[in-house]
Amino acid sequence: MINKIRCQLVQNAASILRSPVQLLPQAVQKKALLEGLKLVFKEALDDGDFEFLQDKWLKVEIKDLQLYWYISYQNEQLVVAKNEVEASVSFAGNLNDLVLIAGRKEDPDTLFFQRRLSIEGDTELGLEVKNLMDSVDLEQLPKALQQLLNQLAEFVYKGVQSAQTHNGVVNAYSN
Protein backbone atom coordinates (compact mmCIF):
# COMPACT_ATOMS: atom_id res chain seq x y z
CA MET A 1 0.00 0.00 0.00
CA ILE A 2 2.79 2.45 0.92
CA ASN A 3 4.65 1.58 -2.28
CA LYS A 4 1.51 2.29 -4.31
CA ILE A 5 1.06 5.69 -2.62
CA ARG A 6 4.75 6.52 -3.14
CA CYS A 7 4.50 5.48 -6.78
CA GLN A 8 1.44 7.70 -7.31
CA LEU A 9 3.09 10.67 -5.59
CA VAL A 10 6.26 10.31 -7.66
CA GLN A 11 4.38 9.88 -10.93
CA ASN A 12 2.13 12.88 -10.22
CA ALA A 13 4.59 15.18 -8.44
CA ALA A 14 4.96 17.58 -11.35
CA SER A 15 1.23 17.96 -11.91
CA ILE A 16 0.71 18.50 -8.17
CA LEU A 17 3.50 21.12 -7.91
CA ARG A 18 3.14 22.86 -11.29
CA SER A 19 0.44 25.41 -10.37
CA PRO A 20 1.73 26.36 -6.90
CA VAL A 21 5.29 26.81 -8.17
CA GLN A 22 4.20 28.84 -11.19
CA LEU A 23 2.14 31.10 -8.90
CA LEU A 24 5.28 32.06 -6.99
CA PRO A 25 6.38 35.54 -8.03
CA GLN A 26 9.40 35.61 -10.35
CA ALA A 27 11.41 37.50 -7.75
CA VAL A 28 10.81 34.74 -5.18
CA GLN A 29 11.73 31.98 -7.65
CA LYS A 30 14.87 33.86 -8.68
CA LYS A 31 15.96 34.56 -5.10
CA ALA A 32 15.35 30.95 -3.99
CA LEU A 33 17.25 29.55 -6.97
CA LEU A 34 20.15 31.97 -6.57
CA GLU A 35 20.49 31.29 -2.83
CA GLY A 36 20.29 27.54 -3.45
CA LEU A 37 22.98 27.71 -6.12
CA LYS A 38 25.23 29.78 -3.87
CA LEU A 39 24.82 27.23 -1.10
CA VAL A 40 25.40 24.15 -3.26
CA PHE A 41 28.26 25.65 -5.25
CA LYS A 42 29.87 27.67 -2.43
CA GLU A 43 33.25 25.99 -2.77
CA ALA A 44 33.24 26.24 -6.58
CA LEU A 45 32.29 29.92 -6.38
CA ASP A 46 35.03 30.59 -3.82
CA ASP A 47 37.54 28.87 -6.14
CA GLY A 48 36.39 30.82 -9.23
CA ASP A 49 35.26 27.63 -10.97
CA PHE A 50 32.39 29.40 -12.75
CA GLU A 51 34.62 31.59 -14.91
CA PHE A 52 33.88 29.37 -17.92
CA LEU A 53 30.31 30.71 -17.76
CA GLN A 54 31.44 34.36 -17.95
CA ASP A 55 29.32 36.20 -20.55
CA LYS A 56 27.52 32.95 -21.45
CA TRP A 57 24.09 31.73 -20.44
CA LEU A 58 22.99 28.30 -19.26
CA LYS A 59 19.30 27.54 -19.58
CA VAL A 60 17.96 25.06 -17.02
CA GLU A 61 14.47 23.75 -17.71
CA ILE A 62 12.21 21.53 -15.67
CA LYS A 63 10.00 20.41 -18.53
CA ASP A 64 7.09 18.88 -16.66
CA LEU A 65 6.84 21.89 -14.32
CA GLN A 66 7.07 24.22 -17.33
CA LEU A 67 9.77 26.23 -15.54
CA TYR A 68 13.08 27.50 -16.82
CA TRP A 69 15.80 29.90 -15.74
CA TYR A 70 18.92 31.34 -17.27
CA ILE A 71 22.12 31.27 -15.25
CA SER A 72 25.36 33.13 -15.93
CA TYR A 73 28.48 34.30 -14.14
CA GLN A 74 29.15 38.00 -14.29
CA ASN A 75 31.42 40.22 -12.20
CA GLU A 76 32.47 37.19 -10.13
CA GLN A 77 28.86 36.41 -9.16
CA LEU A 78 26.16 34.02 -10.26
CA VAL A 79 23.31 35.74 -12.04
CA VAL A 80 19.82 34.30 -12.58
CA ALA A 81 17.43 35.66 -15.17
CA LYS A 82 13.92 34.49 -15.95
CA ASN A 83 13.50 36.52 -19.11
CA GLU A 84 14.53 35.05 -22.44
CA VAL A 85 18.19 35.41 -23.30
CA GLU A 86 20.22 33.55 -25.88
CA ALA A 87 21.48 30.45 -24.09
CA SER A 88 24.88 29.05 -24.98
CA VAL A 89 23.80 25.66 -23.65
CA SER A 90 20.60 24.26 -22.21
CA PHE A 91 19.86 21.39 -19.86
CA ALA A 92 16.28 20.09 -19.74
CA GLY A 93 14.70 17.24 -17.85
CA ASN A 94 11.67 16.29 -15.84
CA LEU A 95 11.44 16.99 -12.13
CA ASN A 96 11.98 13.42 -10.94
CA ASP A 97 15.02 12.90 -13.15
CA LEU A 98 16.61 16.13 -11.94
CA VAL A 99 15.98 15.12 -8.32
CA LEU A 100 17.63 11.75 -9.02
CA ILE A 101 20.66 13.51 -10.53
CA ALA A 102 20.93 15.94 -7.61
CA GLY A 103 20.70 13.08 -5.10
CA ARG A 104 23.25 11.02 -7.03
CA LYS A 105 20.74 8.23 -7.65
CA GLU A 106 21.11 8.53 -11.44
CA ASP A 107 24.04 9.47 -13.62
CA PRO A 108 23.42 12.39 -16.02
CA ASP A 109 25.15 10.48 -18.83
CA THR A 110 22.78 7.54 -18.41
CA LEU A 111 19.74 9.80 -18.47
CA PHE A 112 21.13 11.62 -21.50
CA PHE A 113 21.49 8.39 -23.46
CA GLN A 114 18.01 7.31 -22.35
CA ARG A 115 16.76 10.67 -23.70
CA ARG A 116 15.49 11.68 -20.26
CA LEU A 117 17.95 14.57 -20.02
CA SER A 118 18.61 16.81 -22.98
CA ILE A 119 21.70 18.94 -23.40
CA GLU A 120 21.69 21.26 -26.39
CA GLY A 121 24.01 23.96 -27.65
CA ASP A 122 27.70 24.37 -26.94
CA THR A 123 28.76 20.81 -26.07
CA GLU A 124 32.08 21.88 -24.57
CA LEU A 125 30.30 24.31 -22.26
CA GLY A 126 27.71 21.64 -21.43
CA LEU A 127 30.50 19.26 -20.45
CA GLU A 128 32.05 21.90 -18.20
CA VAL A 129 28.68 22.45 -16.49
CA LYS A 130 28.21 18.69 -16.05
CA ASN A 131 31.72 18.28 -14.63
CA LEU A 132 31.13 21.15 -12.22
CA MET A 133 27.88 19.51 -11.04
CA ASP A 134 29.68 16.19 -10.63
CA SER A 135 32.39 17.87 -8.55
CA VAL A 136 29.97 19.08 -5.87
CA ASP A 137 30.75 17.35 -2.59
CA LEU A 138 27.35 16.73 -1.03
CA GLU A 139 29.11 16.22 2.31
CA GLN A 140 29.95 19.95 2.31
CA LEU A 141 26.27 20.89 2.35
CA PRO A 142 24.56 21.61 5.66
CA LYS A 143 23.47 18.34 7.28
CA ALA A 144 19.77 19.24 7.11
CA LEU A 145 20.03 19.89 3.36
CA GLN A 146 22.02 16.68 2.84
CA GLN A 147 19.37 14.66 4.63
CA LEU A 148 16.51 16.35 2.78
CA LEU A 149 18.15 15.78 -0.60
CA ASN A 150 19.02 12.16 0.22
CA GLN A 151 15.52 11.36 1.49
CA LEU A 152 13.83 13.07 -1.44
CA ALA A 153 16.06 11.33 -3.98
CA GLU A 154 15.53 7.96 -2.25
CA PHE A 155 11.75 8.52 -2.20
CA VAL A 156 11.72 9.35 -5.92
CA TYR A 157 14.07 6.47 -6.74
CA LYS A 158 11.88 3.93 -4.93
CA GLY A 159 8.76 5.41 -6.54
CA VAL A 160 10.29 5.11 -10.00
CA GLN A 161 11.47 1.56 -9.28
CA SER A 162 8.02 0.64 -7.99
CA ALA A 163 6.42 2.04 -11.16
CA GLN A 164 8.80 -0.01 -13.30
CA THR A 165 8.12 -3.16 -11.31
CA HIS A 166 4.37 -2.53 -11.31
CA ASN A 167 4.38 -2.04 -15.09
CA GLY A 168 6.53 -5.12 -15.49
CA VAL A 169 8.81 -3.38 -17.91
CA VAL A 170 12.35 -2.18 -17.36
CA ASN A 171 12.72 1.53 -18.14
CA ALA A 172 8.93 1.94 -18.14
CA TYR A 173 9.43 5.29 -16.47
CA SER A 174 10.41 7.92 -18.97
CA ASN A 175 9.32 11.48 -19.53
PDB file of C-alpha atoms in Angstrom:
ATOM      1  CA  MET A   1       0.000   0.000   0.000  1.00  0.00           C
ATOM      2  CA  ILE A   2       2.792   2.451   0.923  1.00  0.00           C
ATOM      3  CA  ASN A   3       4.649   1.580  -2.284  1.00  0.00           C
ATOM      4  CA  LYS A   4       1.511   2.285  -4.306  1.00  0.00           C
ATOM      5  CA  ILE A   5       1.065   5.689  -2.620  1.00  0.00           C
ATOM      6  CA  ARG A   6       4.751   6.516  -3.135  1.00  0.00           C
ATOM      7  CA  CYS A   7       4.497   5.479  -6.781  1.00  0.00           C
ATOM      8  CA  GLN A   8       1.438   7.701  -7.308  1.00  0.00           C
ATOM      9  CA  LEU A   9       3.087  10.670  -5.591  1.00  0.00           C
ATOM     10  CA  VAL A  10       6.261  10.312  -7.660  1.00  0.00           C
ATOM     11  CA  GLN A  11       4.381   9.881 -10.926  1.00  0.00           C
ATOM     12  CA  ASN A  12       2.126  12.878 -10.219  1.00  0.00           C
ATOM     13  CA  ALA A  13       4.594  15.180  -8.435  1.00  0.00           C
ATOM     14  CA  ALA A  14       4.959  17.585 -11.347  1.00  0.00           C
ATOM     15  CA  SER A  15       1.229  17.956 -11.915  1.00  0.00           C
ATOM     16  CA  ILE A  16       0.713  18.503  -8.173  1.00  0.00           C
ATOM     17  CA  LEU A  17       3.497  21.115  -7.908  1.00  0.00           C
ATOM     18  CA  ARG A  18       3.143  22.862 -11.287  1.00  0.00           C
ATOM     19  CA  SER A  19       0.444  25.410 -10.373  1.00  0.00           C
ATOM     20  CA  PRO A  20       1.731  26.362  -6.904  1.00  0.00           C
ATOM     21  CA  VAL A  21       5.292  26.807  -8.168  1.00  0.00           C
ATOM     22  CA  GLN A  22       4.199  28.844 -11.186  1.00  0.00           C
ATOM     23  CA  LEU A  23       2.144  31.095  -8.901  1.00  0.00           C
ATOM     24  CA  LEU A  24       5.284  32.058  -6.987  1.00  0.00           C
ATOM     25  CA  PRO A  25       6.381  35.545  -8.033  1.00  0.00           C
ATOM     26  CA  GLN A  26       9.400  35.607 -10.352  1.00  0.00           C
ATOM     27  CA  ALA A  27      11.410  37.503  -7.746  1.00  0.00           C
ATOM     28  CA  VAL A  28      10.814  34.740  -5.177  1.00  0.00           C
ATOM     29  CA  GLN A  29      11.732  31.983  -7.653  1.00  0.00           C
ATOM     30  CA  LYS A  30      14.873  33.862  -8.685  1.00  0.00           C
ATOM     31  CA  LYS A  31      15.964  34.558  -5.097  1.00  0.00           C
ATOM     32  CA  ALA A  32      15.352  30.953  -3.987  1.00  0.00           C
ATOM     33  CA  LEU A  33      17.250  29.547  -6.971  1.00  0.00           C
ATOM     34  CA  LEU A  34      20.152  31.967  -6.566  1.00  0.00           C
ATOM     35  CA  GLU A  35      20.489  31.291  -2.833  1.00  0.00           C
ATOM     36  CA  GLY A  36      20.290  27.539  -3.446  1.00  0.00           C
ATOM     37  CA  LEU A  37      22.984  27.708  -6.125  1.00  0.00           C
ATOM     38  CA  LYS A  38      25.228  29.784  -3.867  1.00  0.00           C
ATOM     39  CA  LEU A  39      24.822  27.229  -1.096  1.00  0.00           C
ATOM     40  CA  VAL A  40      25.400  24.152  -3.258  1.00  0.00           C
ATOM     41  CA  PHE A  41      28.259  25.648  -5.253  1.00  0.00           C
ATOM     42  CA  LYS A  42      29.870  27.665  -2.433  1.00  0.00           C
ATOM     43  CA  GLU A  43      33.249  25.987  -2.771  1.00  0.00           C
ATOM     44  CA  ALA A  44      33.244  26.244  -6.576  1.00  0.00           C
ATOM     45  CA  LEU A  45      32.288  29.920  -6.378  1.00  0.00           C
ATOM     46  CA  ASP A  46      35.032  30.590  -3.820  1.00  0.00           C
ATOM     47  CA  ASP A  47      37.539  28.870  -6.138  1.00  0.00           C
ATOM     48  CA  GLY A  48      36.393  30.819  -9.232  1.00  0.00           C
ATOM     49  CA  ASP A  49      35.260  27.629 -10.967  1.00  0.00           C
ATOM     50  CA  PHE A  50      32.389  29.401 -12.746  1.00  0.00           C
ATOM     51  CA  GLU A  51      34.618  31.586 -14.911  1.00  0.00           C
ATOM     52  CA  PHE A  52      33.882  29.366 -17.921  1.00  0.00           C
ATOM     53  CA  LEU A  53      30.305  30.711 -17.764  1.00  0.00           C
ATOM     54  CA  GLN A  54      31.438  34.360 -17.950  1.00  0.00           C
ATOM     55  CA  ASP A  55      29.317  36.201 -20.552  1.00  0.00           C
ATOM     56  CA  LYS A  56      27.522  32.946 -21.446  1.00  0.00           C
ATOM     57  CA  TRP A  57      24.090  31.726 -20.437  1.00  0.00           C
ATOM     58  CA  LEU A  58      22.992  28.300 -19.256  1.00  0.00           C
ATOM     59  CA  LYS A  59      19.297  27.538 -19.577  1.00  0.00           C
ATOM     60  CA  VAL A  60      17.962  25.060 -17.023  1.00  0.00           C
ATOM     61  CA  GLU A  61      14.473  23.749 -17.708  1.00  0.00           C
ATOM     62  CA  ILE A  62      12.213  21.529 -15.670  1.00  0.00           C
ATOM     63  CA  LYS A  63      10.002  20.409 -18.531  1.00  0.00           C
ATOM     64  CA  ASP A  64       7.092  18.882 -16.662  1.00  0.00           C
ATOM     65  CA  LEU A  65       6.840  21.895 -14.323  1.00  0.00           C
ATOM     66  CA  GLN A  66       7.068  24.222 -17.331  1.00  0.00           C
ATOM     67  CA  LEU A  67       9.770  26.225 -15.543  1.00  0.00           C
ATOM     68  CA  TYR A  68      13.078  27.504 -16.819  1.00  0.00           C
ATOM     69  CA  TRP A  69      15.797  29.899 -15.740  1.00  0.00           C
ATOM     70  CA  TYR A  70      18.915  31.343 -17.271  1.00  0.00           C
ATOM     71  CA  ILE A  71      22.125  31.270 -15.250  1.00  0.00           C
ATOM     72  CA  SER A  72      25.357  33.126 -15.932  1.00  0.00           C
ATOM     73  CA  TYR A  73      28.478  34.297 -14.136  1.00  0.00           C
ATOM     74  CA  GLN A  74      29.149  38.003 -14.288  1.00  0.00           C
ATOM     75  CA  ASN A  75      31.415  40.218 -12.198  1.00  0.00           C
ATOM     76  CA  GLU A  76      32.465  37.189 -10.128  1.00  0.00           C
ATOM     77  CA  GLN A  77      28.864  36.410  -9.163  1.00  0.00           C
ATOM     78  CA  LEU A  78      26.161  34.015 -10.260  1.00  0.00           C
ATOM     79  CA  VAL A  79      23.308  35.740 -12.043  1.00  0.00           C
ATOM     80  CA  VAL A  80      19.822  34.297 -12.576  1.00  0.00           C
ATOM     81  CA  ALA A  81      17.426  35.665 -15.168  1.00  0.00           C
ATOM     82  CA  LYS A  82      13.919  34.485 -15.952  1.00  0.00           C
ATOM     83  CA  ASN A  83      13.504  36.515 -19.114  1.00  0.00           C
ATOM     84  CA  GLU A  84      14.526  35.050 -22.438  1.00  0.00           C
ATOM     85  CA  VAL A  85      18.195  35.412 -23.302  1.00  0.00           C
ATOM     86  CA  GLU A  86      20.220  33.547 -25.879  1.00  0.00           C
ATOM     87  CA  ALA A  87      21.477  30.449 -24.088  1.00  0.00           C
ATOM     88  CA  SER A  88      24.878  29.047 -24.981  1.00  0.00           C
ATOM     89  CA  VAL A  89      23.803  25.656 -23.645  1.00  0.00           C
ATOM     90  CA  SER A  90      20.601  24.255 -22.206  1.00  0.00           C
ATOM     91  CA  PHE A  91      19.856  21.385 -19.859  1.00  0.00           C
ATOM     92  CA  ALA A  92      16.284  20.093 -19.743  1.00  0.00           C
ATOM     93  CA  GLY A  93      14.698  17.240 -17.848  1.00  0.00           C
ATOM     94  CA  ASN A  94      11.674  16.288 -15.844  1.00  0.00           C
ATOM     95  CA  LEU A  95      11.435  16.994 -12.126  1.00  0.00           C
ATOM     96  CA  ASN A  96      11.981  13.420 -10.935  1.00  0.00           C
ATOM     97  CA  ASP A  97      15.018  12.898 -13.149  1.00  0.00           C
ATOM     98  CA  LEU A  98      16.613  16.129 -11.942  1.00  0.00           C
ATOM     99  CA  VAL A  99      15.976  15.123  -8.319  1.00  0.00           C
ATOM    100  CA  LEU A 100      17.634  11.753  -9.024  1.00  0.00           C
ATOM    101  CA  ILE A 101      20.662  13.509 -10.534  1.00  0.00           C
ATOM    102  CA  ALA A 102      20.933  15.942  -7.615  1.00  0.00           C
ATOM    103  CA  GLY A 103      20.704  13.082  -5.102  1.00  0.00           C
ATOM    104  CA  ARG A 104      23.255  11.017  -7.025  1.00  0.00           C
ATOM    105  CA  LYS A 105      20.736   8.228  -7.654  1.00  0.00           C
ATOM    106  CA  GLU A 106      21.111   8.531 -11.436  1.00  0.00           C
ATOM    107  CA  ASP A 107      24.038   9.470 -13.619  1.00  0.00           C
ATOM    108  CA  PRO A 108      23.417  12.389 -16.024  1.00  0.00           C
ATOM    109  CA  ASP A 109      25.148  10.479 -18.832  1.00  0.00           C
ATOM    110  CA  THR A 110      22.780   7.539 -18.405  1.00  0.00           C
ATOM    111  CA  LEU A 111      19.738   9.802 -18.466  1.00  0.00           C
ATOM    112  CA  PHE A 112      21.128  11.624 -21.505  1.00  0.00           C
ATOM    113  CA  PHE A 113      21.493   8.391 -23.460  1.00  0.00           C
ATOM    114  CA  GLN A 114      18.008   7.314 -22.347  1.00  0.00           C
ATOM    115  CA  ARG A 115      16.757  10.670 -23.695  1.00  0.00           C
ATOM    116  CA  ARG A 116      15.487  11.675 -20.256  1.00  0.00           C
ATOM    117  CA  LEU A 117      17.950  14.567 -20.022  1.00  0.00           C
ATOM    118  CA  SER A 118      18.607  16.808 -22.976  1.00  0.00           C
ATOM    119  CA  ILE A 119      21.699  18.937 -23.404  1.00  0.00           C
ATOM    120  CA  GLU A 120      21.694  21.257 -26.387  1.00  0.00           C
ATOM    121  CA  GLY A 121      24.007  23.956 -27.652  1.00  0.00           C
ATOM    122  CA  ASP A 122      27.702  24.373 -26.945  1.00  0.00           C
ATOM    123  CA  THR A 123      28.760  20.808 -26.072  1.00  0.00           C
ATOM    124  CA  GLU A 124      32.076  21.880 -24.566  1.00  0.00           C
ATOM    125  CA  LEU A 125      30.296  24.314 -22.261  1.00  0.00           C
ATOM    126  CA  GLY A 126      27.715  21.635 -21.427  1.00  0.00           C
ATOM    127  CA  LEU A 127      30.505  19.256 -20.453  1.00  0.00           C
ATOM    128  CA  GLU A 128      32.053  21.905 -18.202  1.00  0.00           C
ATOM    129  CA  VAL A 129      28.677  22.446 -16.491  1.00  0.00           C
ATOM    130  CA  LYS A 130      28.205  18.686 -16.055  1.00  0.00           C
ATOM    131  CA  ASN A 131      31.718  18.278 -14.632  1.00  0.00           C
ATOM    132  CA  LEU A 132      31.125  21.151 -12.221  1.00  0.00           C
ATOM    133  CA  MET A 133      27.882  19.512 -11.044  1.00  0.00           C
ATOM    134  CA  ASP A 134      29.684  16.188 -10.626  1.00  0.00           C
ATOM    135  CA  SER A 135      32.394  17.872  -8.546  1.00  0.00           C
ATOM    136  CA  VAL A 136      29.974  19.080  -5.874  1.00  0.00           C
ATOM    137  CA  ASP A 137      30.750  17.354  -2.592  1.00  0.00           C
ATOM    138  CA  LEU A 138      27.350  16.735  -1.035  1.00  0.00           C
ATOM    139  CA  GLU A 139      29.113  16.221   2.308  1.00  0.00           C
ATOM    140  CA  GLN A 140      29.952  19.951   2.310  1.00  0.00           C
ATOM    141  CA  LEU A 141      26.267  20.895   2.347  1.00  0.00           C
ATOM    142  CA  PRO A 142      24.558  21.615   5.659  1.00  0.00           C
ATOM    143  CA  LYS A 143      23.468  18.345   7.279  1.00  0.00           C
ATOM    144  CA  ALA A 144      19.766  19.239   7.107  1.00  0.00           C
ATOM    145  CA  LEU A 145      20.029  19.887   3.358  1.00  0.00           C
ATOM    146  CA  GLN A 146      22.024  16.678   2.836  1.00  0.00           C
ATOM    147  CA  GLN A 147      19.370  14.656   4.628  1.00  0.00           C
ATOM    148  CA  LEU A 148      16.510  16.350   2.778  1.00  0.00           C
ATOM    149  CA  LEU A 149      18.147  15.778  -0.596  1.00  0.00           C
ATOM    150  CA  ASN A 150      19.019  12.157   0.223  1.00  0.00           C
ATOM    151  CA  GLN A 151      15.523  11.365   1.494  1.00  0.00           C
ATOM    152  CA  LEU A 152      13.826  13.066  -1.441  1.00  0.00           C
ATOM    153  CA  ALA A 153      16.057  11.328  -3.979  1.00  0.00           C
ATOM    154  CA  GLU A 154      15.531   7.962  -2.251  1.00  0.00           C
ATOM    155  CA  PHE A 155      11.753   8.517  -2.203  1.00  0.00           C
ATOM    156  CA  VAL A 156      11.717   9.350  -5.921  1.00  0.00           C
ATOM    157  CA  TYR A 157      14.073   6.471  -6.737  1.00  0.00           C
ATOM    158  CA  LYS A 158      11.875   3.935  -4.935  1.00  0.00           C
ATOM    159  CA  GLY A 159       8.763   5.407  -6.537  1.00  0.00           C
ATOM    160  CA  VAL A 160      10.292   5.114  -9.999  1.00  0.00           C
ATOM    161  CA  GLN A 161      11.472   1.557  -9.283  1.00  0.00           C
ATOM    162  CA  SER A 162       8.023   0.643  -7.990  1.00  0.00           C
ATOM    163  CA  ALA A 163       6.417   2.037 -11.162  1.00  0.00           C
ATOM    164  CA  GLN A 164       8.803  -0.010 -13.302  1.00  0.00           C
ATOM    165  CA  THR A 165       8.120  -3.164 -11.312  1.00  0.00           C
ATOM    166  CA  HIS A 166       4.373  -2.531 -11.314  1.00  0.00           C
ATOM    167  CA  ASN A 167       4.377  -2.041 -15.086  1.00  0.00           C
ATOM    168  CA  GLY A 168       6.534  -5.122 -15.488  1.00  0.00           C
ATOM    169  CA  VAL A 169       8.811  -3.383 -17.909  1.00  0.00           C
ATOM    170  CA  VAL A 170      12.354  -2.181 -17.358  1.00  0.00           C
ATOM    171  CA  ASN A 171      12.720   1.527 -18.140  1.00  0.00           C
ATOM    172  CA  ALA A 172       8.934   1.937 -18.139  1.00  0.00           C
ATOM    173  CA  TYR A 173       9.433   5.291 -16.467  1.00  0.00           C
ATOM    174  CA  SER A 174      10.411   7.916 -18.966  1.00  0.00           C
ATOM    175  CA  ASN A 175       9.317  11.477 -19.531  1.00  0.00           C
TER     176      ASN A 175
END
